[in-house]
Coordinates of C-alpha atoms in Angstrom, one line a residue:
X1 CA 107.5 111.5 108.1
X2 CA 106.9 107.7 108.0
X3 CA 109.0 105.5 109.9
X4 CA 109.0 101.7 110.3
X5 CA 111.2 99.6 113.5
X6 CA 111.5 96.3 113.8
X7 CA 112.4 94.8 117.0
X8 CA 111.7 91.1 118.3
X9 CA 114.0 89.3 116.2
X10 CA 117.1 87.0 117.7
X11 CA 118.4 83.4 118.2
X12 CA 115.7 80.5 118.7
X13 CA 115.7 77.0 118.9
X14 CA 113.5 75.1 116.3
X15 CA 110.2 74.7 117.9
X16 CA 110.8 77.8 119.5
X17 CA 108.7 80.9 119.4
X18 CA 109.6 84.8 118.9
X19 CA 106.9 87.6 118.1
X20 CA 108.5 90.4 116.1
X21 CA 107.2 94.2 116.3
X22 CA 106.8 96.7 114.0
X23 CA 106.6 100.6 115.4
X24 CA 105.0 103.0 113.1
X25 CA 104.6 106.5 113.0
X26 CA 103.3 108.9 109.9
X27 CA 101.4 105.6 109.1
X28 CA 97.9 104.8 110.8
X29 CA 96.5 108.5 110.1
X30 CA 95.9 106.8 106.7
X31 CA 94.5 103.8 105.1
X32 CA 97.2 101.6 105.3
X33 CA 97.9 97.9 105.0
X34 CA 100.6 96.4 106.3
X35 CA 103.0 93.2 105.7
X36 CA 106.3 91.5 107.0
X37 CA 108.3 90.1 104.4
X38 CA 111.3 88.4 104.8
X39 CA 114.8 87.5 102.9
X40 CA 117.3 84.6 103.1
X41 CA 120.7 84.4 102.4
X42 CA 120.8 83.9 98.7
X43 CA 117.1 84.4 98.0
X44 CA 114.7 86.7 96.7
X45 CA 112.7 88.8 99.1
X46 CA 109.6 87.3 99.8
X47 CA 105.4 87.7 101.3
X48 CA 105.0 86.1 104.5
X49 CA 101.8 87.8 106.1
X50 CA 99.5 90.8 105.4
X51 CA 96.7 92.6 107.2
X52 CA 94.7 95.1 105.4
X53 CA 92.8 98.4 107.6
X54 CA 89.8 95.7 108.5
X55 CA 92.0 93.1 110.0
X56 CA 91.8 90.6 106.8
X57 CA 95.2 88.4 106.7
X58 CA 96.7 86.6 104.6
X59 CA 99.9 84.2 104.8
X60 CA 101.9 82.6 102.3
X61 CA 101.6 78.4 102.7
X62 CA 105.0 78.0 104.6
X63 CA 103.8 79.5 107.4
X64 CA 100.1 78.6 108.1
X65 CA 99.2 77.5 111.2
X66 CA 101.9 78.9 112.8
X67 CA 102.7 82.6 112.4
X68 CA 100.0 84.9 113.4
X69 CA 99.9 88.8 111.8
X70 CA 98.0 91.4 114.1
X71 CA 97.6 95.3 114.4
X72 CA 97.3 97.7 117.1
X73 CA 95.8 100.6 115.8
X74 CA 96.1 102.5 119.4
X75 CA 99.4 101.6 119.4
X76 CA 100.3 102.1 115.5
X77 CA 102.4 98.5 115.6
X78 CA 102.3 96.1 113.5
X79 CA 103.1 92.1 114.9
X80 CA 104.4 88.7 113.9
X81 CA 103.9 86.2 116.4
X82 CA 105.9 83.1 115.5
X83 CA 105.5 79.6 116.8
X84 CA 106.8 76.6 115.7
X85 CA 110.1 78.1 114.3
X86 CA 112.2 76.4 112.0
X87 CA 115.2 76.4 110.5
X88 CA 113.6 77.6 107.1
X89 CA 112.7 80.6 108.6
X90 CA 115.6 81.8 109.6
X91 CA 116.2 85.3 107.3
X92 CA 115.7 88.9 107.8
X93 CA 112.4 90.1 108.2
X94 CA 110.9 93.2 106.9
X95 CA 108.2 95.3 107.7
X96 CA 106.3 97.4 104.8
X97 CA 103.7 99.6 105.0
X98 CA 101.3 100.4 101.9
X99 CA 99.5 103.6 102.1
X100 CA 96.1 104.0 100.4
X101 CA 93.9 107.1 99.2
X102 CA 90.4 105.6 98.8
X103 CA 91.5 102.0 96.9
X104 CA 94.2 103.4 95.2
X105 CA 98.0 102.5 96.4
X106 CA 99.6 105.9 97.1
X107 CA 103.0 104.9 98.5
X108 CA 105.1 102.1 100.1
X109 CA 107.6 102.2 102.7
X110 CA 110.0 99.4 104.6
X111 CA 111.9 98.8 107.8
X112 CA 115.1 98.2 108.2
X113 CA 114.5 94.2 108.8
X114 CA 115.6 92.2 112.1
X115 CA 117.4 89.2 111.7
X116 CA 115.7 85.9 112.9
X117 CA 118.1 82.9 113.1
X118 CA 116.5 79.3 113.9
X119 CA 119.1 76.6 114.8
X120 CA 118.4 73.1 114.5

């Protein structure tokens, strides 16, 4: 059974820093890539970092330079280190696991999301 838990998120000053966690299990005996998303108040969800099985990342513009994405494979978790928070980036953040059979995308699963609020 796969399951995905956030933890990490909270209250921060801008310029503050949080790094969010992701605990997996029925996840890293497969391929897998994994991603946090997240979703404001009145917006669509959206991308915010990806790692595939060989560590490659990828972050949407907003966030460059400051958030870093990194797996544990030992530890099956998933993390979003954030720095340089800003009120923008207050939402709820998702973590989402894509599951892979050779190159082909088998199945997807999410977290429940942690809320990250940035005051200014």
């Amino acid at each position: 059974q796969v399951q995905l838990v956030e933890s990490g998120g909270g209250l921060v000053q801008a310029g503050g820093s949080l790094t969010l966690t992701c605990a997996t299990s029925g996840v890293f005996q497969y391929g897998n890539a994994m991603a946090w998303y997240r979703q404001a108040p009145g917006k669509s969800r959206e991308l915010v970092a990806h790692i595939n099985n060989r560590g490659v990342k990828k972050y949407v513009d907003s966030v460059k330079g400051r958030f870093t994405i990194s797996r544990d494979n030992a530890k099956k978790s998933v993390y979003l280190q954030m720095n340089s928070l800003k009120p923008e980036d207050t939402a709820v953040y998702y973590c989402k696991a894509e599951l892979f059979s050779g190159l082909n995308l088998q199945s997807e699963y999410w977290g429940q999301g942690t809320q990250v609020t940035v005051s200014s």
